[in-house]
């Protein structure tokens, strides 16, 4: 309507607001900001593990772009004449030579290379612990199952991005790893040789590997990952963050501090902190000194040939597997390599499907925003610890030669230990963890009903010594009793109301059985009731 | 920041004593006592402490600026190949160290400043925000389903089966073009994995000296690596060929050789085995001259070279292929043919 | 000069001149006629053998037999050569202390002079690799890059890229080459101690051994630079992974705890 009025207004508005107005007219930023600017985020250090992963991912992208400016993804062979003396005159691929140049002839190149590689190790480690946090607190439950899958995919893609990345310099260590991958591909029944020929453009190592890995490493995988990261973050915003239970915290609210300003400052600041710490690590500690490794040649090798840590459990699987091979009808089934490949997939796949299995077992269709304390989900926690045990054992198996030399053990003994422990260890871990969880549940119950042991010993008039138990304050008490406990599921009567024998599906039986395993008698400690509490507190002060 | 002594009168009175849920607790001992009341920080009530925080933040940001200047200075000052001894890191590049430390400090101080600011000066009042169920209300759902049905009906997709089926067919087939294109990624395997450069009459060239080997050069207990005559390091396909042809030569006392065929294929106790592990293809060559075992450094497959190189430990599935050798007229070691079986890792078509 | 001419008539002058002349001729002789050197040293040599035999009888015979023929506790030493003795005893591996998968390196028990005598005695039992001279193993001026290439072909599979050592079967190991003298590395290649295979001159000429020693010195010496910072033992991804987890992620978690922690509240006293 009145143009003069708007003009007058815009003349008055400060520049920032005018820019915002302009953007709002085109992007609708005000509506977005209305919902998100003061969005509440709960504070807990373990909620920042994902941020560590996110920030190291950003650092990797920044440093990676820089590295592409100097790296030559080519397997053309040249004679090296750069400044690293022990390699002068040696034949090597341009990929390796350019990595030496980045390390010795580009000012700051070594630092960026080391930041890139350290950040990659920390990225994967942060994703790992972030996933563990989400797992052990049950944050993967509805509505977050899809985000769990996104995270899972990020971890797996991260592993392969890392693998294709450290293979690029074409040094003797990474080349050995690529050779291992090629051997593993060959072991795939029926299509193995074809995949190998297609991936390497012919026989190993050929002349295409580095260029192909390069486009996978800098374009294909990080592209997908970037998309997943964005989707992951959008869902975190959309679902709002989970929170630990406690006074004032319910399934219907989220308690914390607003995005603007506190979280902006904390999360933004944390990016700089992560970058700063990684930069300092890269200043002080060598990583992957490719110059010491030499260029890759398929007829050379060094002892202590390991992949980066995130591939270590695959390395362990392949090391401890017995050499089974079946020959039949002119074909070879290389079980010694193929079984570890399958277990590799199964172990990772188990993480991906767990939320769906658990929700099937519990039959719980509600949304969950309050996190479980790991002790209050003993079976889940025990399963998680069992998985981690198997994973760590395989890491030990993957580093068996280093462990052998540094602990003066026999490689063969370590290998046998891992072979057996891989089956025994997780079971033991499961049992022990569950017992610990139940013990902690009992202790919580005890604390709620009888109060906290104060450490003060009192002598009663008749000479008896007792320890004074201080009752918990309402807040602590609430924290210990506010968690939900499932009733074990029942199969229902065997006959229906007409007296006809009801058909119970086998899957239903299995489900009821598993459910009992999770929540049945002896698998969780019933939490104290208000009646119990009243009875004890009103009766006698202590005991 | 530890709690500090602060003047009594600065504390807000009566706060933190009662929470809004206190009454309820009396009835139900396990009732939610509600969000604890906000307790002030020192900086909230003591302006001097707040000023201190402000100065700390500003100092951190200033250190960051100085560090960035230090970064630029280091970049200019230190020669790229300058090595300096710094305890406890050892002899390290002064450029890498100074660049990394200054960059790290510059970044860290920005972060530390921002976080300190957020922690001590920005409001730390915890507030609760409502969550809304993710699921749509039944009304919304009904509306959407209705819209969808309407749209689907208008498209006539369900009614005109011919269109539907041919469209699905077309969409399913078009990606095949992409798959077909991938065929050009590499050649077919054919029998490439079955052959190496070794052939009858090719001399065994010592990889160290590039000279043909004589039997008398190879001592008992020694380890030598050989490549086939004619293969040069500068060859275009050197790596691909050596990946299959790499050969390891050891000499045993003929009496120590347990396997009959091994003895037959050897020459005066000199045996030649493929250096490529039959597990996944690492160059296996950790030869123990007393036990005659050879170990793979990658996955610890162990082979007994005195017994047909059979597997005695580890994940390899079959013995190392042996190359049949003899001596030519000039007294040099030569191959008496190619390997009789494929070298390297097993594969489906190996048989 | 005046002082010197004044003593020309001294009764002992003749003796001094004679000695000088002898030394000069001996030196020249030694320099120009190495073929006949052995003969000239024969008496010294046989004396050394004699002394070596005494040492051997006391310290070695219980395992290796009175004549070096070997027993169930130790291999025959006939034909192992003086280089093997110099290596085994010079690195303290012999005399062995206790049975195990492998005889480890220890502080040496014998002085270099005694080792030479022992070596002379063992060498007299049968021909074998001879203790190398300094010209043979001195890495000065050798081709480091070529040595690296040879090292990666022949040595790295057991001793790791830069000679940090590695594991073998059943508790045996390839020891670290850090701080091992050039002479001992040369002798190890020559003789193949314990389970190490030998790399005789017929397949790996002297010059190549020198190149290898030069490479080891360049990448695993006291002064070897690790430009990127502390080397974490040069063991590759295992130590890097452990470090990344413990110190890398550990310090970031510590930072996260600080970021997320509640700021200290004002306390009402």
Coordinates of N, CA and C in Angstrom, one line a residue, chain A residues 38-40 77 91 104-108 110-111 114 142 144 176 179-180 183-184 186 189-190 193-194 197-198 201-207 212 238-242 247-248 251-257 261-262 265-266 269 272-273 275-277 279-280 282-284 297-301 303 315 318-319 321 323 325 327-328 330-332 334 337 367 369 400 411-412 415-416 448 474-475 477-478 481 528-530 533-534, chain B residues 25 27-36 71 74-80 89 95-97 99-101 103-105 107-108 110-112 114-115 118-119 122-135 182-183 185-189 192-193 207 233-234 236-240 242-244 246 275-276 279-283 285-286 295 297-300 313-318 345-351:
Chain A
X38 N 16.0 -20.0 19.4 CA 16.1 -20.2 20.9 C 15.9 -21.6 21.2
X39 N 16.2 -22.5 20.3 CA 16.0 -23.9 20.5 C 16.8 -24.4 21.7
X40 N 16.2 -25.2 22.5 CA 16.9 -25.6 23.7 C 17.8 -26.9 23.5
X77 N 55.2 -43.8 -13.4 CA 56.4 -43.9 -12.6 C 57.4 -42.9 -13.0
X91 N 62.7 -45.3 -8.1 CA 61.5 -45.2 -9.0 C 60.2 -45.3 -8.1
X104 N 57.9 -32.5 2.2 CA 59.2 -31.9 2.3 C 59.4 -30.7 1.5
X105 N 58.6 -30.4 0.5 CA 58.8 -29.3 -0.3 C 57.7 -28.2 -0.3
X106 N 56.6 -28.5 0.3 CA 55.5 -27.5 0.4 C 55.5 -27.0 1.8
X107 N 55.7 -25.7 2.0 CA 55.7 -25.2 3.3 C 54.4 -25.3 4.0
X108 N 54.3 -26.0 5.1 CA 53.1 -26.3 5.8 C 52.4 -27.5 5.3
X110 N 53.3 -30.6 5.3 CA 53.4 -31.7 6.2 C 52.4 -31.5 7.3
X111 N 52.2 -30.3 7.8 CA 51.3 -30.0 8.9 C 49.9 -30.4 8.4
X114 N 49.3 -34.0 8.2 CA 49.2 -34.7 9.5 C 47.9 -34.3 10.2
X142 N 12.6 -45.1 19.1 CA 11.7 -44.3 18.4 C 11.7 -42.9 19.0
X144 N 14.1 -42.1 16.7 CA 15.4 -41.8 16.2 C 16.1 -43.0 15.4
X176 N 50.4 -52.6 0.6 CA 50.1 -53.9 1.2 C 48.7 -54.1 1.6
X179 N 46.7 -54.6 -1.5 CA 46.9 -56.0 -1.9 C 46.0 -56.9 -1.1
X180 N 45.9 -56.7 0.2 CA 45.1 -57.5 1.0 C 43.6 -57.4 0.6
X183 N 43.2 -59.4 -2.5 CA 43.1 -60.8 -2.2 C 41.8 -61.2 -1.6
X184 N 41.2 -60.3 -0.8 CA 39.9 -60.6 -0.2 C 38.8 -60.6 -1.2
X186 N 39.2 -61.3 -4.4 CA 39.4 -62.5 -5.1 C 38.7 -63.7 -4.5
X189 N 33.1 -65.7 -3.8 CA 32.7 -66.7 -4.8 C 32.2 -66.1 -6.0
X190 N 32.4 -66.8 -7.1 CA 31.8 -66.5 -8.5 C 32.3 -65.2 -9.1
X193 N 37.0 -62.6 -9.1 CA 38.0 -62.2 -10.1 C 37.5 -61.1 -11.0
X194 N 36.2 -61.1 -11.3 CA 35.7 -60.0 -12.1 C 35.7 -58.7 -11.4
X197 N 39.3 -57.5 -11.3 CA 39.8 -56.9 -12.6 C 39.1 -55.6 -12.9
X198 N 37.8 -55.5 -12.6 CA 37.2 -54.2 -12.9 C 37.6 -53.1 -12.0
X201 N 41.3 -52.2 -13.0 CA 41.5 -52.0 -14.4 C 42.4 -53.1 -15.0
X202 N 42.3 -54.3 -14.5 CA 43.2 -55.4 -14.9 C 43.8 -56.0 -13.7
X203 N 45.0 -56.6 -14.0 CA 45.6 -57.3 -12.9 C 46.2 -56.3 -11.9
X204 N 46.3 -56.8 -10.6 CA 46.9 -56.0 -9.5 C 48.4 -55.8 -9.8
X205 N 48.9 -54.6 -9.5 CA 48.2 -53.4 -9.1 C 47.7 -52.5 -10.3
X206 N 48.2 -52.8 -11.5 CA 47.8 -52.1 -12.6 C 48.2 -50.6 -12.6
X207 N 47.5 -49.8 -13.3 CA 47.9 -48.3 -13.4 C 46.7 -47.4 -13.0
X212 N 41.4 -44.1 -9.4 CA 40.1 -44.5 -9.1 C 39.8 -44.3 -7.6
X238 N 15.2 -31.6 14.3 CA 13.8 -31.8 14.2 C 13.2 -32.6 15.4
X239 N 14.0 -33.7 15.8 CA 13.6 -34.5 16.9 C 13.8 -33.8 18.3
X240 N 14.6 -32.8 18.3 CA 15.1 -32.2 19.5 C 16.0 -33.2 20.3
X241 N 17.0 -32.7 21.0 CA 17.9 -33.7 21.6 C 17.3 -34.4 22.8
X242 N 17.8 -35.7 22.9 CA 17.4 -36.4 24.1 C 18.0 -35.8 25.4
X247 N 14.9 -34.4 37.8 CA 13.8 -33.5 38.2 C 13.5 -32.5 37.1
X248 N 12.2 -32.4 36.8 CA 11.7 -31.5 35.8 C 11.9 -31.9 34.4
X251 N 9.3 -36.7 29.2 CA 9.3 -37.1 27.8 C 8.7 -36.0 26.9
X252 N 8.0 -35.1 27.6 CA 7.3 -34.0 26.8 C 8.1 -32.7 26.7
X253 N 9.3 -32.7 27.4 CA 10.0 -31.4 27.3 C 11.5 -31.7 27.1
X254 N 12.2 -30.6 26.8 CA 13.6 -30.7 26.8 C 14.2 -29.5 27.6
X255 N 15.1 -29.9 28.5 CA 15.6 -28.9 29.4 C 17.0 -28.5 29.1
X256 N 17.3 -27.3 29.0 CA 18.7 -26.9 28.7 C 18.8 -25.5 28.4
X257 N 19.8 -25.1 27.6 CA 20.0 -23.7 27.3 C 19.8 -23.4 25.8
X261 N 22.2 -17.5 22.9 CA 23.6 -17.4 22.5 C 24.4 -18.6 23.0
X262 N 23.9 -19.3 24.1 CA 24.9 -20.2 24.8 C 25.4 -21.3 23.9
X265 N 27.7 -20.2 21.2 CA 29.1 -20.0 21.6 C 29.8 -21.3 22.0
X266 N 29.1 -22.2 22.7 CA 29.7 -23.4 23.1 C 30.0 -24.3 22.0
X269 N 32.5 -22.5 19.7 CA 33.8 -22.5 20.3 C 34.4 -23.9 20.3
X272 N 36.5 -24.7 17.3 CA 37.8 -24.2 17.3 C 38.7 -25.0 18.3
X273 N 38.1 -25.4 19.4 CA 38.9 -26.2 20.4 C 39.3 -27.5 19.7
X275 N 39.6 -28.2 16.5 CA 40.6 -27.9 15.5 C 42.0 -27.6 16.1
X276 N 41.9 -26.8 17.2 CA 43.2 -26.4 17.8 C 43.9 -27.6 18.4
X277 N 43.2 -28.5 19.1 CA 43.8 -29.6 19.7 C 44.4 -30.5 18.6
X279 N 45.4 -29.6 15.6 CA 46.5 -28.9 15.0 C 47.8 -29.1 15.9
X280 N 47.6 -29.0 17.2 CA 48.7 -29.2 18.1 C 49.2 -30.6 18.0
X282 N 49.1 -32.5 15.5 CA 49.8 -32.7 14.3 C 51.2 -32.0 14.3
X283 N 51.3 -31.0 15.2 CA 52.6 -30.3 15.3 C 53.6 -31.2 16.1
X284 N 53.1 -31.9 17.0 CA 54.0 -32.6 17.9 C 54.2 -34.1 17.6
X297 N 55.8 -51.6 -3.9 CA 56.2 -52.6 -4.9 C 55.6 -53.9 -4.4
X298 N 54.9 -54.6 -5.3 CA 54.2 -55.8 -4.9 C 55.1 -57.0 -4.4
X299 N 56.4 -56.8 -4.6 CA 57.3 -57.9 -4.1 C 58.0 -57.4 -2.9
X300 N 57.7 -56.3 -2.3 CA 58.3 -55.9 -1.1 C 57.3 -55.7 0.0
X301 N 57.7 -55.8 1.3 CA 56.8 -55.8 2.4 C 57.6 -55.4 3.6
X303 N 57.3 -55.9 8.0 CA 56.6 -56.4 9.1 C 55.8 -55.3 9.8
X315 N 41.2 -56.7 10.0 CA 42.5 -57.3 10.0 C 42.6 -58.4 11.0
X318 N 40.8 -61.5 9.8 CA 41.4 -62.2 8.7 C 42.7 -62.9 9.3
X319 N 43.3 -62.4 10.3 CA 44.5 -63.0 10.8 C 44.2 -64.2 11.6
X321 N 41.6 -66.2 11.5 CA 40.8 -67.3 10.8 C 41.7 -68.4 10.4
X323 N 43.0 -71.4 8.0 CA 43.0 -71.4 6.5 C 42.2 -72.5 5.8
X325 N 39.9 -74.0 3.0 CA 39.7 -73.9 1.6 C 39.1 -75.1 1.0
X327 N 37.9 -77.2 -2.3 CA 38.0 -77.4 -3.8 C 37.0 -78.4 -4.2
X328 N 36.2 -78.0 -5.2 CA 35.2 -78.9 -5.7 C 34.9 -78.5 -7.2
X330 N 36.3 -78.1 -9.9 CA 37.1 -77.1 -10.6 C 37.0 -75.7 -10.0
X331 N 36.4 -75.6 -8.8 CA 36.2 -74.3 -8.2 C 36.8 -74.3 -6.8
X332 N 37.2 -73.1 -6.3 CA 37.7 -73.0 -5.0 C 36.9 -72.1 -4.2
X334 N 37.1 -70.1 -1.0 CA 38.2 -69.6 -0.1 C 37.6 -69.2 1.3
X337 N 39.2 -66.7 3.8 CA 39.1 -65.3 3.6 C 37.7 -64.9 3.6
X367 N 7.2 -42.8 21.7 CA 8.5 -42.0 21.5 C 9.3 -42.0 22.8
X369 N 12.3 -39.9 24.7 CA 13.3 -38.8 24.7 C 14.1 -38.7 25.9
X400 N 48.5 -58.5 16.4 CA 49.2 -59.5 17.2 C 50.7 -59.5 17.1
X411 N 53.5 -64.9 18.7 CA 52.4 -64.6 17.8 C 51.3 -65.7 17.8
X412 N 51.9 -66.9 17.7 CA 51.0 -68.1 17.6 C 50.1 -68.2 18.9
X415 N 47.4 -65.5 18.7 CA 46.4 -65.8 17.7 C 45.4 -66.9 18.3
X416 N 46.0 -67.9 18.9 CA 45.1 -68.9 19.5 C 44.3 -68.3 20.6
X448 N 17.7 -45.5 47.7 CA 16.4 -44.8 47.8 C 15.7 -45.2 49.1
X474 N 15.0 -35.1 47.6 CA 13.9 -35.5 46.7 C 14.4 -35.6 45.2
X475 N 15.4 -34.7 44.9 CA 15.9 -34.7 43.5 C 16.7 -35.9 43.2
X477 N 16.5 -38.7 44.7 CA 15.6 -39.8 44.8 C 14.9 -40.0 43.5
X478 N 14.4 -38.9 43.0 CA 13.6 -38.9 41.8 C 14.4 -39.5 40.7
X481 N 14.4 -43.2 40.7 CA 13.2 -44.0 40.6 C 12.4 -43.6 39.4
X528 N 12.0 -49.6 43.6 CA 11.2 -49.4 44.9 C 9.9 -48.7 44.6
X529 N 8.9 -49.0 45.4 CA 7.6 -48.4 45.2 C 7.5 -47.3 46.4
X530 N 6.6 -46.4 46.2 CA 6.3 -45.4 47.2 C 5.9 -46.0 48.5
X533 N 8.8 -47.3 50.4 CA 9.6 -46.2 50.9 C 8.9 -45.7 52.2
X534 N 7.6 -45.5 52.1 CA 6.9 -44.9 53.2 C 7.0 -45.9 54.4
Chain B
X25 N 5.8 -33.5 46.7 CA 6.7 -34.5 47.2 C 6.2 -35.1 48.5
X27 N 3.3 -35.7 49.4 CA 2.3 -36.7 49.2 C 2.9 -38.0 48.6
X28 N 3.6 -37.8 47.5 CA 4.2 -39.0 46.8 C 5.7 -38.8 46.9
X29 N 6.4 -39.6 47.7 CA 7.8 -39.4 47.9 C 8.6 -39.5 46.6
X30 N 8.0 -40.2 45.6 CA 8.8 -40.4 44.3 C 8.3 -39.4 43.2
X31 N 7.5 -38.4 43.6 CA 7.0 -37.5 42.6 C 8.1 -36.6 42.1
X32 N 7.9 -36.1 40.8 CA 8.9 -35.2 40.2 C 9.0 -33.9 41.0
X33 N 10.1 -33.6 41.6 CA 10.2 -32.4 42.4 C 10.3 -31.2 41.5
X34 N 10.4 -31.4 40.2 CA 10.4 -30.2 39.3 C 11.8 -29.7 39.1
X35 N 11.9 -28.9 38.1 CA 13.2 -28.3 37.8 C 13.8 -27.5 39.0
X36 N 15.0 -27.9 39.4 CA 15.6 -27.1 40.5 C 15.7 -25.7 40.1
X71 N 52.1 -17.5 13.5 CA 52.0 -18.5 12.4 C 52.6 -17.9 11.2
X74 N 56.3 -17.6 11.5 CA 57.0 -18.9 11.4 C 57.1 -19.3 10.0
X75 N 56.0 -19.1 9.3 CA 56.0 -19.5 7.8 C 57.1 -18.8 7.1
X76 N 57.3 -17.5 7.5 CA 58.3 -16.7 6.7 C 59.7 -17.1 7.2
X77 N 59.9 -17.3 8.5 CA 61.2 -17.4 9.1 C 61.9 -18.8 8.9
X78 N 61.1 -19.9 9.2 CA 61.8 -21.2 9.3 C 62.0 -21.8 7.9
X79 N 63.2 -22.2 7.6 CA 63.4 -22.9 6.3 C 62.7 -24.3 6.4
X80 N 62.3 -24.8 5.2 CA 61.4 -26.0 5.2 C 62.2 -27.2 5.7
X89 N 60.3 -34.6 21.9 CA 59.8 -35.1 20.6 C 61.0 -35.6 19.7
X95 N 59.7 -25.9 11.2 CA 58.6 -25.3 10.5 C 57.2 -26.0 10.9
X96 N 57.2 -27.3 10.8 CA 56.0 -28.0 11.1 C 55.6 -27.8 12.6
X97 N 56.6 -27.8 13.5 CA 56.2 -27.6 14.9 C 55.7 -26.2 15.1
X99 N 54.5 -24.0 13.0 CA 53.2 -23.7 12.3 C 52.0 -24.4 13.1
X100 N 52.2 -25.7 13.4 CA 51.2 -26.4 14.1 C 50.8 -25.8 15.4
X101 N 51.9 -25.5 16.2 CA 51.6 -25.0 17.6 C 50.9 -23.6 17.5
X103 N 49.1 -22.3 15.0 CA 47.8 -22.5 14.4 C 46.9 -23.1 15.5
X104 N 47.4 -24.1 16.2 CA 46.6 -24.8 17.2 C 46.2 -23.8 18.3
X105 N 47.2 -23.0 18.7 CA 46.9 -22.1 19.8 C 45.9 -21.0 19.4
X107 N 43.6 -21.2 17.2 CA 42.3 -21.8 17.1 C 41.7 -22.1 18.5
X108 N 42.6 -22.7 19.3 CA 42.2 -23.2 20.7 C 41.7 -22.0 21.5
X110 N 40.5 -19.1 20.5 CA 39.2 -18.6 20.0 C 38.1 -19.5 20.7
X111 N 38.3 -20.8 20.6 CA 37.3 -21.7 21.2 C 37.2 -21.5 22.7
X112 N 38.4 -21.5 23.4 CA 38.4 -21.3 24.8 C 37.7 -20.0 25.2
X114 N 35.4 -18.3 23.6 CA 34.0 -18.3 23.3 C 33.3 -19.2 24.4
X115 N 33.9 -20.3 24.8 CA 33.3 -21.2 25.7 C 33.3 -20.5 27.1
X118 N 30.6 -18.1 27.2 CA 29.3 -18.7 27.3 C 29.1 -19.2 28.8
X119 N 30.2 -19.8 29.3 CA 30.0 -20.4 30.6 C 29.9 -19.4 31.8
X122 N 27.3 -15.5 29.7 CA 25.9 -15.6 29.2 C 25.0 -16.3 30.2
X123 N 23.7 -16.1 30.1 CA 22.8 -16.6 31.1 C 22.9 -18.1 31.1
X124 N 22.9 -18.7 32.3 CA 22.9 -20.1 32.4 C 21.6 -20.7 33.0
X125 N 20.6 -19.9 32.8 CA 19.3 -20.4 33.3 C 18.8 -21.5 32.4
X126 N 18.5 -22.6 33.0 CA 18.0 -23.8 32.3 C 16.5 -23.6 32.1
X127 N 16.0 -23.7 30.9 CA 14.6 -23.6 30.6 C 14.1 -24.9 30.0
X128 N 12.8 -25.1 30.1 CA 12.3 -26.3 29.5 C 11.5 -25.9 28.3
X129 N 11.6 -26.6 27.2 CA 10.9 -26.4 26.0 C 10.0 -27.6 25.7
X130 N 8.8 -27.3 25.3 CA 7.8 -28.4 25.0 C 8.3 -29.2 23.8
X131 N 8.1 -30.5 23.9 CA 8.2 -31.3 22.7 C 6.9 -31.6 22.1
X132 N 6.9 -31.8 20.8 CA 5.6 -32.1 20.2 C 5.8 -33.5 19.5
X133 N 4.7 -34.3 19.6 CA 4.9 -35.6 19.0 C 5.3 -35.5 17.5
X134 N 6.1 -36.4 17.0 CA 6.5 -36.4 15.6 C 5.3 -36.8 14.7
X135 N 4.6 -37.7 15.2 CA 3.4 -38.2 14.4 C 2.4 -37.1 14.2
X182 N 29.9 -49.8 -17.2 CA 31.0 -50.2 -16.2 C 31.8 -51.3 -16.7
X183 N 31.3 -52.0 -17.7 CA 32.1 -53.1 -18.3 C 33.5 -52.7 -18.7
X185 N 35.5 -50.9 -17.2 CA 36.5 -50.7 -16.1 C 37.7 -51.5 -16.2
X186 N 37.6 -52.7 -16.7 CA 38.7 -53.6 -16.8 C 38.5 -54.8 -17.7
X187 N 39.5 -55.5 -18.0 CA 39.4 -56.7 -18.8 C 38.8 -57.8 -18.1
X188 N 38.4 -58.9 -18.8 CA 37.9 -60.1 -18.1 C 39.1 -60.9 -17.6
X189 N 38.8 -61.7 -16.5 CA 39.9 -62.4 -15.9 C 40.6 -63.4 -16.8
X192 N 44.4 -64.9 -16.8 CA 45.5 -64.0 -16.5 C 46.1 -64.4 -15.2
X193 N 45.3 -64.9 -14.2 CA 45.9 -65.2 -12.9 C 46.6 -66.5 -12.9
X207 N 67.9 -60.4 -7.6 CA 67.3 -59.0 -7.6 C 68.3 -58.0 -7.0
X233 N 63.1 -53.2 -14.1 CA 62.4 -52.4 -13.2 C 61.7 -51.2 -14.0
X234 N 62.3 -50.8 -15.1 CA 61.7 -49.7 -15.8 C 60.6 -50.1 -16.8
X236 N 57.0 -51.0 -18.3 CA 55.7 -50.4 -18.0 C 54.9 -51.3 -17.0
X237 N 55.0 -52.6 -17.2 CA 54.2 -53.5 -16.4 C 55.0 -54.2 -15.3
X238 N 56.1 -53.6 -14.9 CA 56.9 -54.2 -13.9 C 56.2 -54.7 -12.7
X239 N 55.4 -53.7 -12.1 CA 54.7 -54.0 -10.9 C 53.7 -55.2 -11.0
X240 N 53.0 -55.1 -12.1 CA 52.0 -56.2 -12.4 C 52.6 -57.5 -12.6
X242 N 55.8 -58.4 -11.5 CA 56.5 -58.9 -10.3 C 55.5 -59.3 -9.2
X243 N 54.3 -58.8 -9.3 CA 53.3 -59.2 -8.4 C 53.0 -60.7 -8.5
X244 N 53.3 -61.3 -9.6 CA 53.0 -62.7 -9.7 C 54.3 -63.5 -9.8
X246 N 57.4 -62.8 -8.5 CA 58.4 -62.7 -7.4 C 58.8 -64.1 -6.9
X275 N 57.1 -65.9 -4.0 CA 57.2 -65.1 -2.8 C 55.8 -64.5 -2.4
X276 N 54.8 -64.8 -3.2 CA 53.5 -64.2 -3.0 C 52.6 -65.2 -2.2
X279 N 47.5 -66.6 0.7 CA 46.4 -66.2 1.5 C 45.7 -65.0 0.8
X280 N 46.3 -63.8 0.9 CA 45.8 -62.6 0.2 C 46.9 -61.9 -0.6
X281 N 48.1 -62.5 -0.7 CA 49.0 -62.0 -1.7 C 50.1 -61.1 -1.2
X282 N 50.4 -61.1 0.1 CA 51.5 -60.3 0.6 C 52.8 -61.0 0.2
X283 N 53.9 -60.2 0.0 CA 55.2 -60.9 -0.3 C 55.7 -61.5 1.0
X285 N 58.2 -63.5 3.2 CA 59.6 -63.8 3.0 C 60.3 -63.7 4.4
X286 N 59.6 -63.9 5.5 CA 60.2 -63.9 6.8 C 60.8 -65.3 7.0
X295 N 57.3 -67.0 7.2 CA 56.2 -66.4 7.8 C 55.7 -65.2 7.0
X297 N 54.3 -61.6 6.9 CA 54.2 -60.5 7.9 C 52.8 -59.9 8.0
X298 N 52.0 -60.2 7.1 CA 50.6 -59.5 7.1 C 49.7 -60.3 8.0
X299 N 49.6 -61.6 7.8 CA 48.6 -62.4 8.5 C 49.1 -63.6 9.2
X300 N 50.4 -63.7 9.2 CA 51.1 -64.8 9.9 C 50.9 -66.2 9.4
X313 N 50.6 -73.0 9.9 CA 49.9 -72.1 10.8 C 49.3 -70.9 10.0
X314 N 48.2 -70.4 10.5 CA 47.7 -69.2 9.9 C 46.6 -69.4 8.9
X315 N 46.1 -68.3 8.3 CA 44.9 -68.4 7.5 C 45.1 -68.8 6.0
X316 N 46.3 -69.1 5.6 CA 46.5 -69.5 4.2 C 45.9 -70.8 4.0
X317 N 45.3 -71.0 2.8 CA 44.6 -72.3 2.5 C 45.4 -73.3 1.8
X318 N 46.5 -73.0 1.1 CA 47.3 -74.0 0.4 C 48.7 -73.6 0.4
X345 N 46.8 -65.4 -4.1 CA 45.6 -65.7 -3.4 C 44.7 -66.7 -4.2
X346 N 43.9 -67.5 -3.5 CA 43.0 -68.4 -4.2 C 41.8 -67.6 -4.7
X347 N 41.2 -68.1 -5.7 CA 40.0 -67.5 -6.3 C 39.1 -68.5 -6.8
X348 N 37.9 -68.1 -7.1 CA 36.8 -69.1 -7.4 C 37.1 -70.0 -8.5
X349 N 37.8 -69.5 -9.6 CA 38.0 -70.4 -10.7 C 39.3 -71.2 -10.6
X350 N 39.9 -71.1 -9.4 CA 41.2 -71.7 -9.3 C 41.2 -73.2 -9.4
X351 N 40.3 -73.8 -8.7 CA 40.1 -75.2 -8.7 C 41.1 -76.0 -8.0

